mmCIF file of C-alpha atoms in Angstrom:
data_model
loop_
_atom_site.group_PDB
_atom_site.id
_atom_site.type_symbol
_atom_site.label_atom_id
_atom_site.label_comp_id
_atom_site.label_asym_id
_atom_site.label_seq_id
_atom_site.Cartn_x
_atom_site.Cartn_y
_atom_site.Cartn_z
ATOM 1 C CA MET A 12 26.388 24.825 12.342
ATOM 2 C CA ILE A 13 26.184 25.120 8.336
ATOM 3 C CA ASP A 14 22.545 25.054 7.540
ATOM 4 C CA GLU A 15 20.317 25.365 4.008
ATOM 5 C CA SER A 16 21.355 29.280 3.978
ATOM 6 C CA MET A 17 25.108 28.582 3.839
ATOM 7 C CA ASP A 18 26.060 31.673 5.364
ATOM 8 C CA LYS A 19 29.546 31.465 6.082
ATOM 9 C CA GLU A 20 29.878 35.100 7.252
ATOM 10 C CA GLN A 21 27.214 34.211 9.867
ATOM 11 C CA MET A 22 29.605 31.272 10.962
ATOM 12 C CA LYS A 23 32.807 33.222 11.453
ATOM 13 C CA LYS A 24 31.396 35.356 14.044
ATOM 14 C CA PRO A 25 31.280 34.012 17.856
ATOM 15 C CA PRO A 26 28.615 31.838 18.651
ATOM 16 C CA GLN A 27 25.469 34.280 20.363
ATOM 17 C CA PRO A 28 23.973 32.773 23.283
ATOM 18 C CA TRP A 29 20.682 32.169 21.503
ATOM 19 C CA GLU A 30 22.086 30.505 18.355
ATOM 20 C CA PHE A 31 21.479 26.817 17.836
ATOM 21 C CA ARG A 32 25.596 26.190 17.723
ATOM 22 C CA SER A 33 26.105 27.628 21.128
ATOM 23 C CA LYS A 34 24.023 25.140 22.943
ATOM 24 C CA PRO A 35 25.249 21.926 24.596
ATOM 25 C CA THR A 36 25.325 18.727 22.636
ATOM 26 C CA TRP A 37 22.371 17.104 24.454
ATOM 27 C CA GLN A 38 20.579 20.133 23.589
ATOM 28 C CA ARG A 39 21.189 20.193 20.163
ATOM 29 C CA PHE A 40 20.258 16.365 19.539
ATOM 30 C CA ILE A 41 16.901 16.927 21.356
ATOM 31 C CA ILE A 42 16.362 19.947 18.946
ATOM 32 C CA MET A 43 17.480 17.904 15.801
ATOM 33 C CA ILE A 44 14.902 14.597 16.915
ATOM 34 C CA GLY A 45 12.044 17.077 17.698
ATOM 35 C CA GLY A 46 10.411 16.909 14.691
ATOM 36 C CA VAL A 47 10.773 13.255 13.715
ATOM 37 C CA THR A 48 9.488 12.582 17.276
ATOM 38 C CA VAL A 49 6.347 14.970 16.745
ATOM 39 C CA ASN A 50 5.714 13.144 13.192
ATOM 40 C CA PHE A 51 6.032 9.797 15.128
ATOM 41 C CA LEU A 52 3.715 11.122 17.863
ATOM 42 C CA LEU A 53 1.150 12.613 15.613
ATOM 43 C CA ALA A 54 0.813 9.501 13.782
ATOM 44 C CA TRP A 55 0.627 7.098 16.806
ATOM 45 C CA PHE A 56 -2.026 9.559 18.227
ATOM 46 C CA ILE A 57 -4.205 9.488 15.163
ATOM 47 C CA TYR A 58 -4.266 5.306 15.089
ATOM 48 C CA THR A 59 -5.101 5.261 18.542
ATOM 49 C CA THR A 60 -7.803 7.848 18.196
ATOM 50 C CA LEU A 61 -9.162 5.914 15.307
ATOM 51 C CA LEU A 62 -9.115 2.747 17.131
ATOM 52 C CA VAL A 63 -11.137 4.486 20.037
ATOM 53 C CA TYR A 64 -13.788 5.767 17.741
ATOM 54 C CA LYS A 65 -14.213 3.418 15.027
ATOM 55 C CA GLY A 66 -12.493 0.219 15.979
ATOM 56 C CA GLU A 67 -10.777 -2.122 13.397
ATOM 57 C CA SER A 68 -12.505 -4.048 10.445
ATOM 58 C CA TYR A 69 -10.958 -6.246 8.200
ATOM 59 C CA LEU A 70 -11.325 -9.333 5.863
ATOM 60 C CA ASP A 71 -10.304 -12.215 8.381
ATOM 61 C CA ASN A 72 -7.971 -14.275 5.824
ATOM 62 C CA SER A 73 -8.932 -17.361 8.273
ATOM 63 C CA LYS A 74 -12.730 -16.864 7.048
ATOM 64 C CA LEU A 75 -12.259 -16.631 3.256
ATOM 65 C CA LYS A 76 -14.549 -19.543 2.333
ATOM 66 C CA TYR A 77 -13.350 -19.829 -1.427
ATOM 67 C CA GLY A 78 -9.794 -18.522 -0.895
ATOM 68 C CA MET A 79 -8.766 -15.616 -3.173
ATOM 69 C CA TYR A 80 -9.323 -15.086 -6.878
ATOM 70 C CA VAL A 81 -5.828 -14.865 -8.665
ATOM 71 C CA ASN A 82 -5.752 -13.139 -12.290
ATOM 72 C CA GLU A 83 -3.091 -13.625 -14.853
ATOM 73 C CA VAL A 84 -0.793 -11.346 -13.019
ATOM 74 C CA GLY A 85 -0.841 -13.504 -9.999
ATOM 75 C CA GLN A 86 -0.669 -16.668 -11.519
ATOM 76 C CA LYS A 87 2.657 -15.634 -13.011
ATOM 77 C CA LEU A 88 3.814 -15.772 -9.305
ATOM 78 C CA GLY A 89 2.722 -19.363 -8.943
ATOM 79 C CA LEU A 90 -0.551 -18.508 -7.250
ATOM 80 C CA LYS A 91 -4.044 -20.080 -8.253
ATOM 81 C CA THR A 92 -7.634 -19.048 -7.928
ATOM 82 C CA GLY A 93 -8.664 -20.867 -4.696
ATOM 83 C CA ASP A 94 -5.762 -20.702 -2.788
ATOM 84 C CA LYS A 95 -5.860 -19.774 0.831
ATOM 85 C CA VAL A 96 -2.995 -17.827 2.305
ATOM 86 C CA VAL A 97 -1.569 -19.395 5.510
ATOM 87 C CA SER A 98 1.641 -17.349 6.069
ATOM 88 C CA ILE A 99 4.345 -15.251 4.547
ATOM 89 C CA ASP A 100 8.115 -16.057 5.553
ATOM 90 C CA ASN A 101 6.348 -18.350 8.184
ATOM 91 C CA LYS A 102 4.517 -15.754 9.724
ATOM 92 C CA LYS A 103 0.579 -16.096 9.802
ATOM 93 C CA VAL A 104 -1.539 -13.444 7.820
ATOM 94 C CA GLU A 105 -4.614 -12.185 9.817
ATOM 95 C CA LYS A 106 -5.853 -9.600 7.478
ATOM 96 C CA PHE A 107 -6.470 -10.361 3.593
ATOM 97 C CA GLY A 108 -5.641 -6.728 3.239
ATOM 98 C CA ASP A 109 -1.921 -7.545 4.085
ATOM 99 C CA VAL A 110 -1.309 -10.333 1.597
ATOM 100 C CA VAL A 111 -0.363 -7.855 -1.290
ATOM 101 C CA MET A 112 2.217 -5.955 0.815
ATOM 102 C CA GLY A 113 3.404 -9.096 2.633
ATOM 103 C CA ILE A 114 4.299 -10.955 -0.939
ATOM 104 C CA LEU A 115 5.918 -7.821 -2.177
ATOM 105 C CA LEU A 116 8.301 -7.535 0.677
ATOM 106 C CA GLY A 117 8.677 -11.394 1.585
ATOM 107 C CA ASP A 118 10.412 -14.399 0.204
ATOM 108 C CA GLN A 119 8.088 -17.049 0.515
ATOM 109 C CA ILE A 120 4.556 -17.240 0.797
ATOM 110 C CA THR A 121 2.615 -20.935 1.995
ATOM 111 C CA VAL A 122 -1.021 -21.545 0.707
ATOM 112 C CA ILE A 123 -3.739 -24.143 1.210
ATOM 113 C CA ARG A 124 -4.536 -25.650 -2.203
ATOM 114 C CA ASN A 125 -6.839 -28.560 -2.990
ATOM 115 C CA GLY A 126 -6.439 -29.215 1.102
ATOM 116 C CA LYS A 127 -2.643 -29.586 0.701
ATOM 117 C CA GLU A 128 0.103 -26.835 1.781
ATOM 118 C CA VAL A 129 2.062 -25.423 -0.901
ATOM 119 C CA LYS A 130 5.200 -23.220 -0.536
ATOM 120 C CA ILE A 131 5.994 -20.553 -3.305
ATOM 121 C CA LYS A 132 9.105 -18.936 -3.499
ATOM 122 C CA LEU A 133 9.192 -15.260 -4.387
ATOM 123 C CA THR A 134 11.976 -13.884 -6.661
ATOM 124 C CA ASP A 135 12.923 -10.486 -7.571
ATOM 125 C CA GLU A 136 11.203 -10.932 -10.880
ATOM 126 C CA ASP A 137 8.295 -11.382 -9.049
ATOM 127 C CA LYS A 138 8.246 -7.971 -7.288
ATOM 128 C CA LYS A 139 8.837 -6.558 -10.605
ATOM 129 C CA ILE A 140 5.702 -8.035 -11.956
ATOM 130 C CA ILE A 141 3.871 -6.968 -8.738
ATOM 131 C CA LEU A 142 4.962 -3.310 -9.016
ATOM 132 C CA GLU A 143 4.299 -2.967 -12.753
ATOM 133 C CA ASN A 144 0.850 -3.545 -12.079
ATOM 134 C CA GLN A 145 0.327 -1.552 -8.847
ATOM 135 C CA GLY A 146 -0.246 -4.662 -6.685
ATOM 136 C CA ASP A 147 -3.589 -5.592 -8.805
ATOM 137 C CA PHE A 148 -3.376 -9.383 -8.987
ATOM 138 C CA ILE A 149 -5.465 -11.045 -5.977
ATOM 139 C CA SER A 150 -8.755 -10.272 -4.720
ATOM 140 C CA PRO A 151 -11.455 -12.230 -2.184
ATOM 141 C CA ALA A 152 -12.941 -14.886 -4.247
ATOM 142 C CA PHE A 153 -17.329 -14.895 -3.999
ATOM 143 C CA PRO A 154 -19.864 -16.526 -6.022
ATOM 144 C CA ALA A 155 -20.667 -14.758 -9.307
ATOM 145 C CA LYS A 156 -24.154 -13.990 -8.225
ATOM 146 C CA ILE A 157 -26.156 -11.020 -9.226
ATOM 147 C CA ASP A 158 -27.556 -9.089 -6.527
ATOM 148 C CA SER A 159 -28.892 -5.866 -8.620
ATOM 149 C CA ILE A 160 -29.437 -4.661 -11.997
ATOM 150 C CA LEU A 161 -28.932 -1.016 -12.816
ATOM 151 C CA PRO A 162 -32.011 0.843 -14.847
ATOM 152 C CA ASN A 163 -31.524 1.321 -18.571
ATOM 153 C CA SER A 164 -28.299 -0.928 -18.611
ATOM 154 C CA VAL A 165 -27.758 -3.570 -20.986
ATOM 155 C CA ALA A 166 -28.305 -6.305 -18.479
ATOM 156 C CA SER A 167 -31.981 -4.502 -17.620
ATOM 157 C CA LYS A 168 -32.696 -5.230 -21.181
ATOM 158 C CA SER A 169 -32.061 -8.524 -21.313
ATOM 159 C CA ASN A 170 -33.450 -11.743 -19.111
ATOM 160 C CA LEU A 171 -31.091 -11.453 -16.253
ATOM 161 C CA LYS A 172 -32.692 -11.395 -12.852
ATOM 162 C CA LYS A 173 -31.553 -10.346 -9.174
ATOM 163 C CA GLY A 174 -30.548 -13.917 -7.893
ATOM 164 C CA ASP A 175 -29.240 -15.374 -11.180
ATOM 165 C CA ALA A 176 -25.963 -16.976 -10.696
ATOM 166 C CA ILE A 177 -23.543 -17.003 -13.525
ATOM 167 C CA VAL A 178 -22.258 -20.696 -14.247
ATOM 168 C CA LYS A 179 -20.965 -20.566 -17.664
ATOM 169 C CA ILE A 180 -19.424 -17.956 -20.151
ATOM 170 C CA ASP A 181 -19.428 -19.218 -23.862
ATOM 171 C CA GLY A 182 -19.324 -22.784 -22.857
ATOM 172 C CA LYS A 183 -16.826 -22.131 -20.346
ATOM 173 C CA PRO A 184 -17.534 -22.822 -16.646
ATOM 174 C CA ILE A 185 -16.992 -20.035 -13.908
ATOM 175 C CA LYS A 186 -17.633 -19.604 -10.388
ATOM 176 C CA TYR A 187 -16.654 -16.182 -8.968
ATOM 177 C CA TRP A 188 -17.302 -12.813 -9.857
ATOM 178 C CA ASP A 189 -13.918 -11.767 -10.803
ATOM 179 C CA GLU A 190 -14.242 -14.362 -13.321
ATOM 180 C CA LEU A 191 -17.338 -12.890 -14.672
ATOM 181 C CA THR A 192 -16.178 -9.124 -14.828
ATOM 182 C CA GLU A 193 -12.711 -10.248 -16.424
ATOM 183 C CA ASN A 194 -14.450 -12.093 -19.385
ATOM 184 C CA ILE A 195 -16.974 -9.464 -19.799
ATOM 185 C CA GLN A 196 -14.173 -6.966 -20.181
ATOM 186 C CA LYS A 197 -12.314 -9.369 -22.599
ATOM 187 C CA HIS A 198 -15.390 -9.412 -24.906
ATOM 188 C CA LYS A 199 -16.053 -5.290 -25.385
ATOM 189 C CA THR A 200 -18.449 -4.689 -28.285
ATOM 190 C CA ASP A 201 -18.955 -8.324 -28.611
ATOM 191 C CA SER A 202 -21.542 -10.917 -27.721
ATOM 192 C CA LEU A 203 -21.617 -13.546 -24.745
ATOM 193 C CA GLU A 204 -23.534 -16.615 -24.354
ATOM 194 C CA LEU A 205 -24.276 -17.104 -20.342
ATOM 195 C CA ILE A 206 -25.822 -19.976 -18.718
ATOM 196 C CA VAL A 207 -27.534 -18.824 -15.587
ATOM 197 C CA ASN A 208 -28.559 -20.815 -12.288
ATOM 198 C CA ARG A 209 -32.417 -19.155 -11.548
ATOM 199 C CA ASN A 210 -33.772 -21.247 -8.836
ATOM 200 C CA ASN A 211 -32.098 -24.353 -9.799
ATOM 201 C CA ALA A 212 -32.837 -23.958 -13.542
ATOM 202 C CA LEU A 213 -30.221 -23.673 -15.998
ATOM 203 C CA ILE A 214 -31.310 -20.851 -18.598
ATOM 204 C CA ASP A 215 -29.424 -19.841 -21.693
ATOM 205 C CA LEU A 216 -28.876 -16.151 -22.410
ATOM 206 C CA LYS A 217 -27.174 -13.983 -24.773
ATOM 207 C CA ILE A 218 -26.025 -10.413 -23.942
ATOM 208 C CA TYR A 219 -24.030 -7.860 -26.023
ATOM 209 C CA VAL A 220 -21.108 -6.018 -23.835
ATOM 210 C CA PRO A 221 -20.629 -2.035 -24.951
ATOM 211 C CA LYS A 222 -17.579 -0.670 -25.256
ATOM 212 C CA GLU A 223 -17.405 0.379 -21.630
ATOM 213 C CA GLY A 224 -16.919 -3.352 -20.898
ATOM 214 C CA LYS A 225 -19.731 -3.272 -18.107
ATOM 215 C CA ILE A 226 -23.325 -4.445 -18.437
ATOM 216 C CA GLY A 227 -25.011 -3.038 -15.577
ATOM 217 C CA ILE A 228 -24.962 -5.667 -13.012
ATOM 218 C CA ALA A 229 -23.731 -5.731 -9.140
ATOM 219 C CA PRO A 230 -22.600 -8.489 -7.240
ATOM 220 C CA ASP A 231 -24.230 -9.933 -4.071
ATOM 221 C CA VAL A 232 -21.712 -9.435 -1.430
ATOM 222 C CA SER A 233 -23.830 -10.771 1.526
ATOM 223 C CA GLU A 234 -21.458 -13.742 1.885
ATOM 224 C CA ILE A 235 -18.675 -11.672 1.563
ATOM 225 C CA LYS A 236 -19.563 -9.529 4.507
ATOM 226 C CA THR A 237 -19.344 -12.744 6.574
ATOM 227 C CA PHE A 238 -15.791 -12.896 5.724
ATOM 228 C CA ALA A 239 -15.250 -9.578 8.009
ATOM 229 C CA THR A 240 -14.055 -9.073 11.587
ATOM 230 C CA THR A 241 -14.566 -6.037 13.725
ATOM 231 C CA LYS A 242 -12.678 -5.192 16.740
ATOM 232 C CA LYS A 243 -13.750 -2.674 19.213
ATOM 233 C CA TYR A 244 -11.103 -1.049 21.543
ATOM 234 C CA ASP A 245 -11.429 0.907 24.703
ATOM 235 C CA PHE A 246 -8.729 3.579 25.507
ATOM 236 C CA PHE A 247 -6.264 1.870 27.381
ATOM 237 C CA GLU A 248 -6.104 -0.925 24.770
ATOM 238 C CA ALA A 249 -5.997 1.305 21.898
ATOM 239 C CA ILE A 250 -2.533 3.124 22.860
ATOM 240 C CA PRO A 251 -0.532 0.048 22.590
ATOM 241 C CA LYS A 252 -2.327 -1.482 19.555
ATOM 242 C CA GLY A 253 -2.013 2.372 17.794
ATOM 243 C CA PHE A 254 1.993 1.966 18.850
ATOM 244 C CA ASN A 255 2.141 -1.145 17.064
ATOM 245 C CA GLN A 256 0.179 0.004 13.937
ATOM 246 C CA THR A 257 2.712 3.131 13.885
ATOM 247 C CA ILE A 258 5.645 0.506 13.981
ATOM 248 C CA ASP A 259 4.230 -1.464 11.516
ATOM 249 C CA VAL A 260 4.154 1.186 9.126
ATOM 250 C CA LEU A 261 7.658 2.355 9.948
ATOM 251 C CA THR A 262 8.711 -1.115 9.792
ATOM 252 C CA LYS A 263 7.199 -1.877 6.126
ATOM 253 C CA GLN A 264 8.795 1.273 5.125
ATOM 254 C CA VAL A 265 12.270 0.482 6.004
ATOM 255 C CA ARG A 266 11.827 -3.204 4.279
ATOM 256 C CA GLN A 267 10.745 -1.339 1.075
ATOM 257 C CA PHE A 268 14.246 0.094 0.574
ATOM 258 C CA LYS A 269 15.310 -3.278 -0.768
ATOM 259 C CA LEU A 270 12.593 -3.040 -3.605
ATOM 260 C CA PHE A 271 14.857 -0.144 -4.930
ATOM 261 C CA ASN A 272 17.515 -2.690 -6.294
ATOM 262 C CA SER A 273 18.249 -3.388 -10.224
ATOM 263 C CA LYS A 274 16.196 -6.519 -10.585
ATOM 264 C CA SER A 275 12.649 -5.682 -8.850
ATOM 265 C CA GLU A 276 13.103 -1.965 -10.178
ATOM 266 C CA GLY A 277 11.296 -0.456 -7.354
ATOM 267 C CA TYR A 278 12.996 2.821 -8.360
ATOM 268 C CA LYS A 279 10.733 2.924 -11.374
ATOM 269 C CA HIS A 280 7.552 3.096 -9.452
ATOM 270 C CA VAL A 281 8.128 6.027 -6.746
ATOM 271 C CA LYS A 282 5.518 8.232 -6.202
ATOM 272 C CA GLY A 283 5.592 11.894 -5.221
ATOM 273 C CA PRO A 284 2.898 14.588 -4.817
ATOM 274 C CA ILE A 285 1.095 13.607 -8.376
ATOM 275 C CA GLY A 286 1.008 10.133 -7.593
ATOM 276 C CA ILE A 287 -0.164 10.604 -4.196
ATOM 277 C CA VAL A 288 -3.060 12.834 -5.303
ATOM 278 C CA ASN A 289 -3.792 9.869 -7.901
ATOM 279 C CA LEU A 290 -4.084 7.647 -5.124
ATOM 280 C CA MET A 291 -6.797 9.523 -3.124
ATOM 281 C CA PRO A 292 -10.401 8.614 -3.458
ATOM 282 C CA LYS A 293 -12.721 10.298 -5.957
ATOM 283 C CA THR A 294 -15.195 11.035 -2.940
ATOM 284 C CA TRP A 295 -14.376 12.416 0.304
ATOM 285 C CA ASP A 296 -13.442 9.629 2.879
ATOM 286 C CA TRP A 297 -12.446 11.272 6.202
ATOM 287 C CA MET A 298 -11.095 7.690 7.415
ATOM 288 C CA PHE A 299 -9.031 7.127 4.431
ATOM 289 C CA ILE A 300 -7.678 10.831 5.223
ATOM 290 C CA TRP A 301 -6.906 10.261 8.621
ATOM 291 C CA LYS A 302 -4.911 7.080 7.904
ATOM 292 C CA PHE A 303 -3.288 8.328 5.220
ATOM 293 C CA THR A 304 -2.127 11.318 7.416
ATOM 294 C CA ALA A 305 -0.951 9.107 9.909
ATOM 295 C CA MET A 306 1.180 6.982 7.438
ATOM 296 C CA PHE A 307 2.565 9.967 5.518
ATOM 297 C CA SER A 308 3.521 11.154 8.981
ATOM 298 C CA VAL A 309 5.532 8.226 9.546
ATOM 299 C CA TRP A 310 6.935 8.321 6.334
ATOM 300 C CA LEU A 311 8.169 11.860 7.041
ATOM 301 C CA ALA A 312 9.778 10.925 10.256
ATOM 302 C CA PHE A 313 11.563 7.806 8.656
ATOM 303 C CA LEU A 314 12.802 9.919 5.755
ATOM 304 C CA ASN A 315 14.124 12.656 8.182
ATOM 305 C CA LEU A 316 16.180 10.236 10.117
ATOM 306 C CA LEU A 317 18.117 8.940 6.926
ATOM 307 C CA PRO A 318 21.587 9.866 7.504
ATOM 308 C CA ILE A 319 21.802 12.303 4.310
ATOM 309 C CA PRO A 320 23.598 15.571 5.079
ATOM 310 C CA ALA A 321 20.793 18.403 5.005
ATOM 311 C CA LEU A 322 18.203 16.097 6.556
ATOM 312 C CA ASP A 323 17.779 15.720 10.297
ATOM 313 C CA GLY A 324 19.253 12.573 10.334
ATOM 314 C CA GLY A 325 22.724 13.826 8.785
ATOM 315 C CA HIS A 326 22.784 16.290 11.295
ATOM 316 C CA ILE A 327 22.220 13.611 14.037
ATOM 317 C CA VAL A 328 25.083 11.612 12.678
ATOM 318 C CA PHE A 329 27.575 14.515 13.156
ATOM 319 C CA LEU A 330 26.109 15.143 16.629
ATOM 320 C CA LEU A 331 26.611 11.291 17.798
ATOM 321 C CA TYR A 332 30.194 12.049 16.451
ATOM 322 C CA GLU A 333 30.892 14.751 18.447
ATOM 323 C CA MET A 334 29.109 13.523 21.782
ATOM 324 C CA ILE A 335 31.196 10.370 21.267
ATOM 325 C CA THR A 336 34.535 11.904 20.245
ATOM 326 C CA GLY A 337 34.139 15.194 21.782
ATOM 327 C CA ARG A 338 35.026 16.939 19.084
ATOM 328 C CA LYS A 339 33.132 19.069 16.527
ATOM 329 C CA PRO A 340 33.533 18.553 12.728
ATOM 330 C CA THR A 341 35.263 21.100 11.069
ATOM 331 C CA GLU A 342 33.198 23.756 9.322
ATOM 332 C CA LYS A 343 34.763 22.772 6.122
ATOM 333 C CA VAL A 344 33.457 19.238 6.716
ATOM 334 C CA LEU A 345 29.977 20.588 7.695
ATOM 335 C CA GLU A 346 30.108 22.412 4.248
ATOM 336 C CA ILE A 347 31.077 19.882 2.122
ATOM 337 C CA ALA A 348 28.741 17.463 3.687
ATOM 338 C CA GLN A 349 25.634 20.058 3.236
ATOM 339 C CA ILE A 350 26.885 20.116 -0.429
ATOM 340 C CA ILE A 351 26.612 16.646 -0.869
ATOM 341 C CA GLY A 352 23.626 16.101 1.094
ATOM 342 C CA PHE A 353 21.957 18.959 -1.143
ATOM 343 C CA ILE A 354 22.963 16.856 -4.236
ATOM 344 C CA ILE A 355 21.534 13.608 -3.020
ATOM 345 C CA VAL A 356 18.087 15.596 -1.892
ATOM 346 C CA MET A 357 17.825 17.181 -5.062
ATOM 347 C CA GLY A 358 18.595 13.917 -7.279
ATOM 348 C CA ILE A 359 15.838 12.269 -4.976
ATOM 349 C CA MET A 360 13.506 14.801 -5.999
ATOM 350 C CA LEU A 361 14.227 14.739 -9.825
ATOM 351 C CA LEU A 362 13.675 10.936 -9.599
ATOM 352 C CA VAL A 363 10.090 11.323 -7.684
ATOM 353 C CA PHE A 364 9.008 13.981 -9.976
ATOM 354 C CA GLY A 365 10.347 12.289 -12.849
ATOM 355 C CA SER A 366 8.593 9.474 -12.480
ATOM 356 C CA ASP A 367 5.291 10.922 -11.559
ATOM 357 C CA ILE A 368 5.415 12.811 -14.862
ATOM 358 C CA TYR A 369 6.518 9.738 -16.602
ATOM 359 C CA HIS A 370 3.792 7.865 -15.339
ATOM 360 C CA LEU A 371 1.115 10.851 -15.884
ATOM 361 C CA ILE A 372 2.145 11.072 -19.504
ATOM 362 C CA PHE A 373 2.491 7.102 -20.147
ATOM 363 C CA GLY A 374 0.465 5.544 -17.714
#
């Protein structure tokens, strides 16, 4: 077998009993799928263990009382604030956290809008918009009600109080917290006129927004907590659930390949080591680390299975050919395939690192 060393002299010598190339085809096949199998089993083990010890917590899509808040990016897709997602490609969406990826990979989203069912077709141009904005276009909608005010902040020096519900900004009615923060961001180094509901009395206020675009208020999330669902699993329940989670990650990874077409321009948003580091939380979060490790392990398994010479998947293709035909590919074929595979892998690495560097410099 021609390997990464490209040692032709070694290949001219008779195969030794301890060498890989002297082993039966079925043994070589098992060896080649060994790494992929371990990656998959590791992810399955991590997901299963997390389910046993921590269970599964998520925002239940069916419980979102106010639907979702949709910013300007989401509105370009045809979504509106207050929409409640029912299904994507006719498949019910249970978790709100699955909506963005579902829209990115789906062809049609069904929502409830003003009591009526509305179907929205998703195009490659829509996917391009989502990728350009890194999936930041929807969030769970909840009331614009203040829970706390930071000391020494702009808000602490105003007449805003805990429990105030903002109902208007510069004369424009608002309902949801994200509407409030979005308006504040748009008025940096400017003043805003607010109307707040305090104990059923409407009060006019004026507040200055500093250049940071924050005034020092935190939302009342007591209601949004009621939208959450937590499921507990015993060991035997967690095993099949962990397997399903592993398969789900693998399936999404495969489906994401369609985003690499020229219209959605997914190839421009590939992330490498630099991009991955930027996704990490700023503070230690062991749950995130373990979930990321499991997901990354599935990614490695999938990438290694790609039928590219120089990767495990490429060697597996040649072994399958040998098992079916009973003939080994010639050394010349293996050598050429190895060179082609090396060029492909190097090209992918250049694309990934180039994308990382570009986004690091230009954002």
